[in-house]
Each structure stands twice: as C-alpha cells, then as structure tokens.
Amino acid sequence: MRNQLKVSAIASCLALPLLLLACGSQAAVNSNANANAVLASSSPPPSPTPVADALAASRELYKTNCAQCHKDDGKGGESVVDGKKINAKDLTGD
C-alpha cells in the first residue's frame, strides 16, 4: 500500500507540469494565430514572384537535362543522343 501511494504521488507530480505545459502551448498557438490573422488582414498579399522564379528555374533544368530525349513538349519518342538511338518515355501521361 505504501509503495502504491509513492507511485501515485510521483505520477501526480509528473502529470501536473505536463498538463500545465500542454495548456500553455495551446494558448501560445491561439495567440500566434490571432496575431497572424491581424497581420495578414493589414498587409498586402505576398508577391507571386518566387513561384514564377521556381517555374523558370525548373523549365531551364528540363531544357538542359531532359529535353534532348523527351522533346520540348515532354512527349518523348525516338531520338538519337550521343550516337545512340533511344525511345524516351512520354512524361505527360499518368
């Protein structure tokens, strides 16, 4: 019985800080969400430039590394690369 009380007391002592930590974390998340909502409503929307830059970089990578075999449209087919005849896959389908 005495050991059971010790275990119960230790478990209670450990549970209380965890409970307080969890409640405090949720309050911080809620306050951050409210602050972000206020900031979002008062500032202009972000510029789409990073997406355009990423797409341009992707197109350049495709043109440099893939288009020789898969063609500019991604349809692939027969082509000769470095003297080898290959049949590149169609990248536009499933």
Short mmCIF file of N, CA and C in Angstrom, two decimals:
data_model
loop_
_atom_site.label_atom_id
_atom_site.label_comp_id
_atom_site.label_asym_id
_atom_site.label_seq_id
_atom_site.Cartn_x
_atom_site.Cartn_y
_atom_site.Cartn_z
N MET A 1 0.82 -1.20 0.00
CA MET A 1 0.00 0.00 0.00
C MET A 1 0.87 1.26 0.00
N ARG A 2 1.93 1.22 0.78
CA ARG A 2 2.79 2.38 0.90
C ARG A 2 3.51 2.68 -0.43
N ASN A 3 3.96 1.62 -1.12
CA ASN A 3 4.61 1.80 -2.42
C ASN A 3 3.63 2.34 -3.45
N GLN A 4 2.40 1.89 -3.35
CA GLN A 4 1.38 2.35 -4.29
C GLN A 4 1.13 3.85 -4.10
N LEU A 5 1.16 4.33 -2.87
CA LEU A 5 0.99 5.76 -2.61
C LEU A 5 2.16 6.55 -3.17
N LYS A 6 3.37 6.01 -3.04
CA LYS A 6 4.54 6.70 -3.57
C LYS A 6 4.45 6.83 -5.10
N VAL A 7 4.07 5.73 -5.74
CA VAL A 7 3.96 5.74 -7.20
C VAL A 7 2.88 6.73 -7.62
N SER A 8 1.77 6.75 -6.89
CA SER A 8 0.67 7.67 -7.20
C SER A 8 1.11 9.12 -7.02
N ALA A 9 1.85 9.40 -5.97
CA ALA A 9 2.33 10.76 -5.72
C ALA A 9 3.32 11.20 -6.81
N ILE A 10 4.20 10.31 -7.20
CA ILE A 10 5.17 10.64 -8.25
C ILE A 10 4.46 10.89 -9.57
N ALA A 11 3.49 10.04 -9.90
CA ALA A 11 2.75 10.20 -11.15
C ALA A 11 2.00 11.53 -11.15
N SER A 12 1.41 11.90 -10.02
CA SER A 12 0.70 13.19 -9.92
C SER A 12 1.66 14.36 -10.10
N CYS A 13 2.83 14.25 -9.49
CA CYS A 13 3.81 15.34 -9.60
C CYS A 13 4.31 15.50 -11.04
N LEU A 14 4.39 14.41 -11.78
CA LEU A 14 4.83 14.49 -13.17
C LEU A 14 3.70 14.93 -14.10
N ALA A 15 2.48 14.56 -13.78
CA ALA A 15 1.35 14.86 -14.64
C ALA A 15 1.00 16.35 -14.61
N LEU A 16 1.10 16.97 -13.45
CA LEU A 16 0.71 18.37 -13.31
C LEU A 16 1.55 19.30 -14.20
N PRO A 17 2.89 19.20 -14.19
CA PRO A 17 3.66 20.07 -15.09
C PRO A 17 3.36 19.81 -16.57
N LEU A 18 3.16 18.54 -16.93
CA LEU A 18 2.83 18.23 -18.31
C LEU A 18 1.49 18.85 -18.71
N LEU A 19 0.53 18.80 -17.82
CA LEU A 19 -0.78 19.40 -18.09
C LEU A 19 -0.65 20.92 -18.25
N LEU A 20 0.11 21.55 -17.39
CA LEU A 20 0.30 23.00 -17.49
C LEU A 20 1.06 23.36 -18.76
N LEU A 21 2.04 22.56 -19.12
CA LEU A 21 2.80 22.81 -20.34
C LEU A 21 1.90 22.69 -21.57
N ALA A 22 1.06 21.69 -21.58
CA ALA A 22 0.16 21.50 -22.72
C ALA A 22 -0.85 22.64 -22.83
N CYS A 23 -1.38 23.08 -21.74
CA CYS A 23 -2.33 24.19 -21.77
C CYS A 23 -1.66 25.48 -22.19
N GLY A 24 -0.46 25.71 -21.71
CA GLY A 24 0.28 26.91 -22.08
C GLY A 24 0.65 26.91 -23.55
N SER A 25 0.99 25.75 -24.09
CA SER A 25 1.34 25.66 -25.50
C SER A 25 0.15 25.99 -26.38
N GLN A 26 -1.03 25.51 -26.01
CA GLN A 26 -2.22 25.78 -26.81
C GLN A 26 -2.56 27.27 -26.78
N ALA A 27 -2.38 27.90 -25.64
CA ALA A 27 -2.66 29.33 -25.55
C ALA A 27 -1.70 30.11 -26.44
N ALA A 28 -0.44 29.69 -26.48
CA ALA A 28 0.53 30.36 -27.33
C ALA A 28 0.18 30.18 -28.80
N VAL A 29 -0.28 29.00 -29.17
CA VAL A 29 -0.66 28.75 -30.55
C VAL A 29 -1.84 29.63 -30.93
N ASN A 30 -2.84 29.71 -30.04
CA ASN A 30 -4.02 30.54 -30.32
C ASN A 30 -3.65 32.01 -30.43
N SER A 31 -2.77 32.49 -29.55
CA SER A 31 -2.41 33.91 -29.61
C SER A 31 -1.59 34.20 -30.86
N ASN A 32 -0.75 33.26 -31.28
CA ASN A 32 0.00 33.45 -32.52
C ASN A 32 -0.92 33.45 -33.72
N ALA A 33 -1.93 32.59 -33.71
CA ALA A 33 -2.87 32.55 -34.82
C ALA A 33 -3.63 33.86 -34.92
N ASN A 34 -4.05 34.40 -33.77
CA ASN A 34 -4.75 35.69 -33.77
C ASN A 34 -3.85 36.82 -34.25
N ALA A 35 -2.60 36.80 -33.82
CA ALA A 35 -1.67 37.84 -34.26
C ALA A 35 -1.42 37.74 -35.75
N ASN A 36 -1.29 36.53 -36.26
CA ASN A 36 -1.08 36.34 -37.69
C ASN A 36 -2.29 36.79 -38.49
N ALA A 37 -3.49 36.56 -37.96
CA ALA A 37 -4.70 36.98 -38.66
C ALA A 37 -4.75 38.50 -38.76
N VAL A 38 -4.36 39.19 -37.69
CA VAL A 38 -4.35 40.65 -37.71
C VAL A 38 -3.31 41.16 -38.70
N LEU A 39 -2.12 40.54 -38.69
CA LEU A 39 -1.08 40.96 -39.61
C LEU A 39 -1.48 40.69 -41.05
N ALA A 40 -2.10 39.57 -41.29
CA ALA A 40 -2.48 39.21 -42.65
C ALA A 40 -3.54 40.16 -43.20
N SER A 41 -4.46 40.60 -42.35
CA SER A 41 -5.52 41.48 -42.83
C SER A 41 -5.01 42.89 -43.11
N SER A 42 -3.91 43.29 -42.47
CA SER A 42 -3.44 44.65 -42.64
C SER A 42 -2.32 44.79 -43.67
N SER A 43 -1.78 43.66 -44.16
CA SER A 43 -0.67 43.76 -45.11
C SER A 43 -1.12 43.27 -46.49
N PRO A 44 -0.44 43.72 -47.53
CA PRO A 44 -0.80 43.27 -48.88
C PRO A 44 -0.45 41.80 -49.07
N PRO A 45 -1.10 41.13 -50.01
CA PRO A 45 -0.80 39.72 -50.24
C PRO A 45 0.63 39.55 -50.74
N PRO A 46 1.24 38.39 -50.46
CA PRO A 46 2.62 38.18 -50.90
C PRO A 46 2.72 38.14 -52.42
N SER A 47 3.86 38.51 -52.91
CA SER A 47 4.13 38.56 -54.34
C SER A 47 4.27 37.16 -54.91
N PRO A 48 3.75 36.89 -56.10
CA PRO A 48 3.90 35.56 -56.69
C PRO A 48 5.25 35.34 -57.36
N THR A 49 6.16 36.26 -57.21
CA THR A 49 7.46 36.18 -57.87
C THR A 49 8.23 34.90 -57.54
N PRO A 50 8.30 34.44 -56.27
CA PRO A 50 9.06 33.21 -56.01
C PRO A 50 8.55 32.01 -56.81
N VAL A 51 7.25 31.90 -57.00
CA VAL A 51 6.71 30.79 -57.77
C VAL A 51 7.14 30.92 -59.23
N ALA A 52 7.06 32.12 -59.77
CA ALA A 52 7.47 32.33 -61.15
C ALA A 52 8.95 32.02 -61.32
N ASP A 53 9.76 32.41 -60.36
CA ASP A 53 11.20 32.12 -60.42
C ASP A 53 11.45 30.62 -60.37
N ALA A 54 10.72 29.92 -59.52
CA ALA A 54 10.89 28.47 -59.40
C ALA A 54 10.47 27.78 -60.70
N LEU A 55 9.40 28.24 -61.30
CA LEU A 55 8.97 27.64 -62.57
C LEU A 55 9.99 27.90 -63.67
N ALA A 56 10.53 29.10 -63.71
CA ALA A 56 11.54 29.42 -64.72
C ALA A 56 12.78 28.56 -64.52
N ALA A 57 13.19 28.37 -63.28
CA ALA A 57 14.36 27.54 -63.00
C ALA A 57 14.09 26.08 -63.39
N SER A 58 12.88 25.61 -63.13
CA SER A 58 12.51 24.24 -63.50
C SER A 58 12.52 24.05 -65.01
N ARG A 59 11.99 25.03 -65.71
CA ARG A 59 11.99 24.95 -67.17
C ARG A 59 13.42 24.90 -67.72
N GLU A 60 14.30 25.70 -67.13
CA GLU A 60 15.70 25.72 -67.57
C GLU A 60 16.37 24.37 -67.30
N LEU A 61 16.10 23.78 -66.13
CA LEU A 61 16.65 22.46 -65.82
C LEU A 61 16.16 21.41 -66.81
N TYR A 62 14.86 21.45 -67.13
CA TYR A 62 14.29 20.50 -68.09
C TYR A 62 14.95 20.68 -69.46
N LYS A 63 15.07 21.93 -69.88
CA LYS A 63 15.65 22.21 -71.19
C LYS A 63 17.09 21.70 -71.26
N THR A 64 17.84 21.88 -70.17
CA THR A 64 19.24 21.48 -70.15
C THR A 64 19.43 19.97 -70.04
N ASN A 65 18.61 19.30 -69.19
CA ASN A 65 18.87 17.91 -68.87
C ASN A 65 17.91 16.89 -69.48
N CYS A 66 16.73 17.31 -69.90
CA CYS A 66 15.70 16.34 -70.28
C CYS A 66 15.20 16.48 -71.71
N ALA A 67 15.15 17.70 -72.21
CA ALA A 67 14.51 17.96 -73.50
C ALA A 67 15.19 17.27 -74.66
N GLN A 68 16.47 16.98 -74.54
CA GLN A 68 17.16 16.32 -75.63
C GLN A 68 16.54 14.96 -75.93
N CYS A 69 16.10 14.24 -74.92
CA CYS A 69 15.48 12.93 -75.12
C CYS A 69 13.96 13.01 -75.16
N HIS A 70 13.37 13.76 -74.24
CA HIS A 70 11.93 13.78 -74.07
C HIS A 70 11.23 14.86 -74.89
N LYS A 71 11.98 15.61 -75.67
CA LYS A 71 11.47 16.68 -76.53
C LYS A 71 10.98 17.86 -75.68
N ASP A 72 10.76 18.99 -76.32
CA ASP A 72 10.33 20.20 -75.62
C ASP A 72 8.95 20.04 -74.98
N ASP A 73 8.09 19.22 -75.59
CA ASP A 73 6.73 19.06 -75.06
C ASP A 73 6.60 17.91 -74.07
N GLY A 74 7.65 17.14 -73.84
CA GLY A 74 7.62 16.05 -72.88
C GLY A 74 7.04 14.76 -73.41
N LYS A 75 6.70 14.72 -74.69
CA LYS A 75 6.06 13.54 -75.28
C LYS A 75 7.05 12.39 -75.51
N GLY A 76 8.34 12.69 -75.57
CA GLY A 76 9.33 11.64 -75.76
C GLY A 76 9.30 11.07 -77.16
N GLY A 77 9.59 9.77 -77.27
CA GLY A 77 9.62 9.11 -78.56
C GLY A 77 11.05 8.81 -78.98
N GLU A 78 11.21 8.40 -80.23
CA GLU A 78 12.54 8.05 -80.73
C GLU A 78 13.40 9.28 -80.95
N SER A 79 14.65 9.17 -80.54
CA SER A 79 15.62 10.23 -80.80
C SER A 79 17.01 9.62 -80.75
N VAL A 80 17.97 10.34 -81.27
CA VAL A 80 19.36 9.89 -81.27
C VAL A 80 20.14 10.85 -80.38
N VAL A 81 20.76 10.32 -79.35
CA VAL A 81 21.53 11.11 -78.39
C VAL A 81 22.91 10.48 -78.27
N ASP A 82 23.94 11.25 -78.51
CA ASP A 82 25.32 10.78 -78.45
C ASP A 82 25.52 9.53 -79.32
N GLY A 83 24.87 9.51 -80.47
CA GLY A 83 25.02 8.40 -81.40
C GLY A 83 24.20 7.17 -81.05
N LYS A 84 23.41 7.26 -79.99
CA LYS A 84 22.59 6.11 -79.57
C LYS A 84 21.13 6.41 -79.86
N LYS A 85 20.44 5.43 -80.44
CA LYS A 85 19.02 5.57 -80.71
C LYS A 85 18.27 5.14 -79.45
N ILE A 86 17.44 6.05 -78.93
CA ILE A 86 16.68 5.74 -77.72
C ILE A 86 15.20 6.00 -77.96
N ASN A 87 14.37 5.41 -77.14
CA ASN A 87 12.93 5.63 -77.19
C ASN A 87 12.52 6.17 -75.82
N ALA A 88 12.56 7.48 -75.65
CA ALA A 88 12.28 8.11 -74.36
C ALA A 88 10.80 8.05 -74.04
N LYS A 89 10.49 7.89 -72.76
CA LYS A 89 9.10 7.78 -72.29
C LYS A 89 8.38 9.12 -72.40
N ASP A 90 7.07 9.02 -72.52
CA ASP A 90 6.18 10.18 -72.51
C ASP A 90 6.02 10.64 -71.07
N LEU A 91 6.42 11.86 -70.74
CA LEU A 91 6.33 12.38 -69.37
C LEU A 91 5.01 13.10 -69.10
N THR A 92 4.15 13.19 -70.09
CA THR A 92 2.91 13.96 -69.92
C THR A 92 1.74 13.10 -69.45
N GLY A 93 1.84 11.80 -69.50
CA GLY A 93 0.75 10.92 -69.10
C GLY A 93 0.82 10.54 -67.63
N ASP A 94 -0.02 9.61 -67.25
CA ASP A 94 -0.02 9.13 -65.87
C ASP A 94 1.27 8.45 -65.56
#
